[in-house]
Coordinates of N, CA and C in Angstrom, one line a residue:
M86 N 8.4 -15.7 -18.1 CA 8.3 -16.3 -16.8 C 7.1 -17.2 -16.8
E87 N 7.3 -18.4 -16.2 CA 6.1 -19.3 -16.0 C 5.4 -18.9 -14.8
A88 N 4.0 -19.0 -14.9 CA 3.2 -18.6 -13.8 C 1.9 -19.4 -13.9
R89 N 1.0 -19.2 -12.9 CA -0.3 -19.9 -12.8 C -1.3 -18.9 -12.5
Y90 N -2.5 -19.1 -13.0 CA -3.7 -18.3 -12.5 C -4.0 -18.8 -11.1
F91 N -4.4 -17.9 -10.2 CA -4.7 -18.3 -8.9 C -6.0 -17.5 -8.6
Y92 N -7.1 -18.3 -8.4 CA -8.4 -17.7 -8.1 C -8.6 -17.6 -6.6
F93 N -8.9 -16.4 -6.1 CA -9.1 -16.2 -4.7 C -10.5 -15.6 -4.5
T94 N -11.3 -16.3 -3.7 CA -12.7 -15.8 -3.4 C -12.8 -15.4 -2.0
V95 N -13.2 -14.1 -1.8 CA -13.5 -13.6 -0.5 C -15.0 -13.8 -0.3
H96 N -15.4 -14.6 0.7 CA -16.8 -15.0 0.8 C -17.5 -14.0 1.8
S97 N -17.1 -13.9 3.0 CA -17.8 -13.1 4.0 C -16.9 -12.8 5.2
A98 N -17.4 -11.9 6.1 CA -16.8 -11.7 7.4 C -17.9 -11.7 8.4
S99 N -17.6 -12.0 9.6 CA -18.7 -12.0 10.7 C -18.1 -11.4 12.0
D100 N -19.0 -10.8 12.7 CA -18.7 -10.3 14.0 C -17.6 -9.3 14.0
L101 N -17.5 -8.4 13.0 CA -16.4 -7.4 12.9 C -16.7 -6.3 13.9
K102 N -15.6 -5.7 14.4 CA -15.8 -4.6 15.3 C -16.4 -3.4 14.6
D103 N -17.4 -2.8 15.1 CA -18.0 -1.6 14.5 C -17.1 -0.4 14.8
V104 N -16.4 0.1 13.8 CA -15.5 1.2 13.9 C -16.1 2.6 13.7
R105 N -17.4 2.6 13.4 CA -18.1 3.9 13.2 C -18.7 4.4 14.5
L106 N -18.6 5.7 14.7 CA -19.3 6.3 15.8 C -20.7 6.7 15.4
L107 N -20.8 7.2 14.2 CA -22.1 7.6 13.6 C -22.2 6.8 12.2
G108 N -23.4 6.5 11.9 CA -23.6 5.9 10.6 C -23.4 4.4 10.7
E109 N -23.6 3.7 9.5 CA -23.5 2.3 9.5 C -22.3 1.8 8.8
M110 N -21.8 0.6 9.2 CA -20.7 0.0 8.5 C -21.0 -0.4 7.1
K111 N -20.1 -0.1 6.2 CA -20.1 -0.5 4.8 C -18.7 -1.0 4.5
V112 N -18.5 -2.3 4.7 CA -17.2 -2.9 4.6 C -16.8 -3.4 3.3
Y113 N -15.6 -3.2 2.9 CA -15.0 -3.8 1.7 C -13.7 -4.4 2.0
A114 N -13.2 -5.3 1.2 CA -11.9 -6.0 1.4 C -10.9 -5.7 0.3
K115 N -9.7 -5.5 0.7 CA -8.5 -5.3 -0.2 C -7.7 -6.6 -0.1
V116 N -7.5 -7.3 -1.2 CA -6.8 -8.6 -1.2 C -5.5 -8.3 -2.0
T117 N -4.3 -8.6 -1.4 CA -3.0 -8.5 -2.0 C -2.3 -9.8 -2.1
I118 N -2.0 -10.2 -3.3 CA -1.3 -11.5 -3.6 C -0.3 -11.2 -4.7
A119 N 0.9 -11.7 -4.6 CA 1.9 -11.6 -5.6 C 2.1 -10.1 -6.0
G120 N 2.0 -9.2 -5.0 CA 2.3 -7.8 -5.2 C 1.2 -7.0 -5.9
K121 N 0.1 -7.6 -6.2 CA -1.1 -7.0 -6.8 C -2.2 -6.9 -5.8
S122 N -2.9 -5.8 -5.8 CA -4.1 -5.6 -4.9 C -5.4 -5.5 -5.7
K123 N -6.4 -6.1 -5.2 CA -7.8 -6.0 -5.8 C -8.8 -5.8 -4.7
Y124 N -9.9 -5.1 -5.0 CA -10.9 -4.7 -4.0 C -12.3 -5.3 -4.3
T125 N -13.0 -5.7 -3.3 CA -14.4 -6.0 -3.4 C -15.2 -4.7 -3.4
S126 N -16.4 -4.8 -3.7 CA -17.3 -3.6 -3.5 C -17.7 -3.6 -2.1
A127 N -18.1 -2.5 -1.6 CA -18.6 -2.4 -0.2 C -19.9 -3.0 0.0
D128 N -20.1 -3.8 1.0 CA -21.4 -4.4 1.3 C -22.2 -3.3 2.1
L129 N -23.2 -2.8 1.5 CA -24.0 -1.7 2.0 C -25.1 -2.2 2.9
V130 N -25.3 -3.5 3.1 CA -26.5 -4.0 3.8 C -26.2 -4.7 5.1
N131 N -25.1 -5.5 5.1 CA -24.9 -6.5 6.2 C -24.0 -5.9 7.4
K132 N -23.7 -4.7 7.3 CA -23.0 -4.0 8.4 C -21.7 -4.7 8.9
T133 N -21.8 -5.3 10.1 CA -20.6 -6.0 10.7 C -20.5 -7.4 10.3
N134 N -21.3 -7.9 9.4 CA -21.3 -9.2 8.9 C -21.4 -9.2 7.3
P135 N -20.4 -8.5 6.7 CA -20.5 -8.3 5.2 C -20.4 -9.6 4.5
V136 N -21.0 -9.6 3.3 CA -21.0 -10.8 2.4 C -20.6 -10.2 1.0
W137 N -19.6 -10.8 0.4 CA -19.1 -10.3 -0.9 C -19.2 -11.4 -2.0
N138 N -18.7 -12.6 -1.7 CA -18.7 -13.7 -2.6 C -18.0 -13.2 -3.9
T139 N -16.9 -12.6 -3.8 CA -16.2 -12.0 -5.0 C -14.9 -12.8 -5.3
T140 N -14.8 -13.2 -6.5 CA -13.6 -14.0 -6.9 C -12.7 -13.1 -7.7
F141 N -11.4 -13.2 -7.4 CA -10.4 -12.4 -8.1 C -9.4 -13.4 -8.8
C142 N -8.8 -13.0 -9.9 CA -7.8 -13.8 -10.6 C -6.5 -13.1 -10.5
F143 N -5.5 -13.8 -9.8 CA -4.2 -13.3 -9.7 C -3.3 -14.2 -10.6
I144 N -2.1 -13.6 -10.9 CA -1.1 -14.4 -11.6 C 0.1 -14.6 -10.6
V145 N 0.4 -15.8 -10.3 CA 1.4 -16.1 -9.3 C 2.6 -16.9 -10.0
P146 N 3.8 -16.4 -9.7 CA 5.0 -17.1 -10.4 C 5.0 -18.6 -10.0
E147 N 5.4 -19.4 -11.0 CA 5.4 -20.8 -10.8 C 6.4 -21.2 -9.7
V148 N 7.5 -20.4 -9.5 CA 8.4 -20.8 -8.4 C 7.7 -20.7 -7.0
D149 N 6.8 -19.8 -6.9 CA 6.0 -19.8 -5.6 C 5.1 -21.0 -5.5
I150 N 4.5 -21.4 -6.6 CA 3.6 -22.6 -6.6 C 4.4 -23.8 -6.2
I151 N 5.6 -24.0 -6.9 CA 6.5 -25.1 -6.6 C 6.9 -25.1 -5.2
R152 N 7.3 -24.0 -4.6 CA 7.7 -23.9 -3.2 C 6.6 -24.3 -2.3
G153 N 5.3 -24.1 -2.7 CA 4.2 -24.6 -1.9 C 3.6 -23.6 -1.0
E154 N 4.0 -22.4 -1.0 CA 3.4 -21.3 -0.2 C 3.9 -20.0 -0.7
F155 N 3.0 -19.0 -0.4 CA 3.3 -17.6 -0.7 C 2.4 -16.7 0.1
P156 N 2.9 -15.5 0.4 CA 2.1 -14.6 1.3 C 0.9 -13.9 0.6
A157 N -0.1 -13.6 1.4 CA -1.3 -12.9 1.0 C -1.7 -12.0 2.2
K158 N -2.3 -10.9 1.9 CA -2.8 -10.0 2.9 C -4.2 -9.6 2.5
I159 N -5.1 -9.7 3.5 CA -6.5 -9.2 3.3 C -6.8 -8.2 4.3
E160 N -7.1 -7.0 3.9 CA -7.4 -5.9 4.7 C -8.8 -5.5 4.6
L161 N -9.5 -5.2 5.7 CA -10.9 -4.8 5.7 C -11.0 -3.3 6.1
F162 N -11.8 -2.6 5.3 CA -12.0 -1.2 5.5 C -13.5 -0.8 5.5
C163 N -13.9 0.2 6.3 CA -15.2 0.7 6.3 C -15.3 2.0 5.4
Q164 N -16.1 1.9 4.4 CA -16.2 3.0 3.4 C -17.0 4.2 4.1
R165 N -16.4 5.4 3.9 CA -17.0 6.6 4.5 C -17.1 7.6 3.4
S166 N -18.1 8.4 3.4 CA -18.3 9.3 2.3 C -17.7 10.7 2.6
R167 N -17.5 11.1 3.8 CA -17.0 12.4 4.1 C -15.6 12.5 4.6
S168 N -14.9 11.4 4.7 CA -13.5 11.3 5.1 C -12.9 10.0 4.6
H169 N -11.6 9.8 5.0 CA -10.9 8.6 4.5 C -11.6 7.4 5.1
D170 N -11.5 6.3 4.3 CA -12.1 5.0 4.8 C -11.4 4.6 6.0
K171 N -12.1 3.9 6.9 CA -11.6 3.6 8.2 C -11.2 2.1 8.2
Y172 N -10.0 1.9 8.8 CA -9.4 0.5 8.9 C -10.3 -0.3 9.9
V173 N -10.6 -1.5 9.5 CA -11.4 -2.4 10.4 C -10.5 -3.5 10.9
G174 N -9.7 -4.2 10.1 CA -8.8 -5.3 10.5 C -8.1 -5.9 9.3
E175 N -7.4 -7.0 9.6 CA -6.6 -7.6 8.5 C -6.3 -9.1 8.9
L176 N -5.8 -9.8 7.8 CA -5.3 -11.1 7.9 C -4.0 -11.1 7.1
D177 N -2.9 -11.6 7.7 CA -1.7 -11.9 7.0 C -1.6 -13.4 6.9
L178 N -1.5 -13.9 5.7 CA -1.6 -15.3 5.5 C -0.4 -15.8 4.7
I179 N -0.1 -17.1 4.9 CA 0.7 -17.9 4.0 C -0.2 -18.9 3.4
L180 N -0.4 -18.7 2.1 CA -1.3 -19.5 1.3 C -0.6 -20.8 0.8
R181 N -1.3 -21.9 0.9 CA -0.8 -23.1 0.3 C -1.6 -23.4 -0.9
P182 N -1.0 -23.3 -2.1 CA -1.8 -23.3 -3.3 C -2.5 -24.6 -3.6
F183 N -2.1 -25.7 -3.1 CA -2.7 -27.0 -3.4 C -3.8 -27.3 -2.4
Y184 N -4.0 -26.5 -1.4 CA -5.1 -26.7 -0.5 C -6.4 -26.5 -1.2
I185 N -7.4 -27.3 -0.9 CA -8.7 -27.1 -1.5 C -9.8 -27.1 -0.4
G186 N -10.6 -26.1 -0.5 CA -11.6 -25.9 0.6 C -11.8 -24.5 1.0
E187 N -12.8 -24.3 1.9 CA -13.1 -23.0 2.4 C -12.3 -22.8 3.8
C188 N -11.8 -21.6 4.0 CA -11.1 -21.4 5.2 C -11.7 -20.2 6.0
T189 N -11.7 -20.3 7.3 CA -12.1 -19.2 8.2 C -11.0 -18.9 9.2
F190 N -10.6 -17.6 9.2 CA -9.5 -17.2 10.1 C -10.0 -15.9 10.9
P191 N -9.4 -15.7 12.1 CA -9.7 -14.6 12.8 C -9.1 -13.3 12.2
V192 N -9.8 -12.2 12.3 CA -9.4 -10.9 11.9 C -8.7 -10.2 13.1
H193 N -7.5 -9.6 12.8 CA -6.8 -8.9 13.8 C -6.6 -7.4 13.3
R194 N -6.2 -6.6 14.3 CA -5.9 -5.2 14.0 C -4.4 -5.0 14.2
N195 N -3.8 -4.3 13.3 CA -2.3 -4.0 13.5 C -2.0 -3.0 14.5
D196 N -3.1 -2.3 15.1 CA -2.8 -1.3 16.1 C -3.2 -1.8 17.5
S197 N -3.4 -3.1 17.7 CA -3.8 -3.6 19.0 C -3.1 -4.9 19.3
N198 N -3.5 -5.5 20.4 CA -3.0 -6.8 20.8 C -3.3 -7.9 19.8
Q199 N -2.3 -8.5 19.2 CA -2.4 -9.5 18.2 C -3.2 -10.7 18.6
S200 N -3.3 -11.0 19.9 CA -4.1 -12.1 20.3 C -5.6 -11.9 20.4
K201 N -6.0 -10.6 20.3 CA -7.4 -10.2 20.4 C -8.0 -10.4 19.0
R202 N -9.2 -11.0 18.9 CA -10.0 -11.2 17.7 C -10.9 -10.0 17.5
F203 N -11.1 -9.7 16.2 CA -12.0 -8.6 15.8 C -13.0 -9.2 14.7
G204 N -13.4 -10.4 14.9 CA -14.3 -11.1 13.9 C -13.6 -12.1 13.2
T205 N -14.2 -12.7 12.2 CA -13.6 -13.7 11.3 C -13.9 -13.4 9.9
L206 N -13.0 -14.0 9.0 CA -13.2 -13.8 7.6 C -13.1 -15.2 6.9
K207 N -14.0 -15.4 6.0 CA -14.1 -16.7 5.2 C -13.7 -16.5 3.8
F208 N -12.8 -17.4 3.3 CA -12.3 -17.3 1.9 C -12.0 -18.7 1.4
S209 N -11.8 -18.8 0.1 CA -11.3 -20.0 -0.5 C -10.4 -19.6 -1.7
H210 N -9.7 -20.6 -2.2 CA -8.8 -20.3 -3.3 C -8.7 -21.6 -4.2
E211 N -8.3 -21.4 -5.4 CA -8.1 -22.5 -6.3 C -7.0 -22.2 -7.3
L212 N -6.2 -23.2 -7.6 CA -5.1 -23.0 -8.5 C -5.6 -23.2 -9.9
G213 N -5.3 -22.3 -10.8 CA -5.7 -22.4 -12.2 C -4.7 -22.9 -13.2
D214 N -4.9 -22.6 -14.5 CA -4.0 -23.1 -15.5 C -2.7 -22.4 -15.5
E215 N -1.7 -23.0 -16.2 CA -0.4 -22.3 -16.4 C -0.6 -21.2 -17.4
V216 N 0.3 -20.2 -17.3 CA 0.3 -19.1 -18.2 C 1.7 -18.7 -18.4
L217 N 2.1 -18.2 -19.6 CA 3.4 -17.7 -19.8 C 3.4 -16.2 -19.8
V218 N 4.1 -15.6 -18.9 CA 4.1 -14.1 -18.7 C 5.3 -13.6 -19.4
V219 N 5.2 -12.6 -20.3 CA 6.3 -12.0 -21.0 C 6.7 -10.8 -20.2
V220 N 7.9 -10.8 -19.7 CA 8.5 -9.6 -19.0 C 9.4 -8.9 -19.9
S221 N 9.1 -7.6 -20.1 CA 10.0 -6.9 -21.0 C 10.8 -5.9 -20.2
N222 N 12.1 -5.9 -20.5 CA 13.0 -4.9 -19.9 C 13.2 -3.8 -20.8
S223 N 12.3 -2.8 -20.8 CA 12.4 -1.7 -21.7 C 13.4 -0.7 -21.2
S224 N 14.6 -0.7 -21.7 CA 15.6 0.2 -21.3 C 15.9 1.1 -22.5
S225 N 15.9 2.4 -22.3 CA 16.1 3.4 -23.3 C 17.6 3.6 -23.4
S226 N 18.1 3.7 -24.7 CA 19.5 4.0 -24.9 C 19.7 5.5 -24.9
T227 N 20.7 5.9 -24.3 CA 21.0 7.3 -24.2 C 22.3 7.6 -25.0
E228 N 22.3 8.7 -25.7 CA 23.4 9.0 -26.5 C 24.2 10.1 -25.8
D229 N 25.5 10.1 -25.9 CA 26.4 11.1 -25.3 C 26.2 12.4 -26.1
S230 N 25.8 13.4 -25.5 CA 25.5 14.7 -26.2 C 26.8 15.5 -26.5
N231 N 27.9 15.1 -25.8 CA 29.2 15.7 -26.0 C 30.0 15.2 -27.2
A232 N 29.5 14.2 -27.9 CA 30.2 13.5 -29.0 C 30.2 14.3 -30.2

């Protein structure tokens, strides 16, 4: 399968809703592109204005690149030590691979009014080199035990 490297950088978020009742916000991002998810480390210092500047490399099928758009999802979570991490917000995006530059979009919560903003997220992306991905269909042959 023909594909391309796709570099996605999560820069920062600002003015996020503080979802903690006690303690400080330690926010990390989960980026999902082409069915694969990758995580930033939690920003332990900047609370509701986290800074990551983390670049991920994804492999995106060439057919999606040629079509000129593909979906991406960025979810933000607050890391907690004594229970499950807490959902902060998300972005559902349609990325245009040939766009160059930094983007800033509003963060929304899937459990509230979609028109309400819960901060902003800044990111950028860059299309990389072509790569040939070998897809193996490993099928095991079974023998009839009654033979």
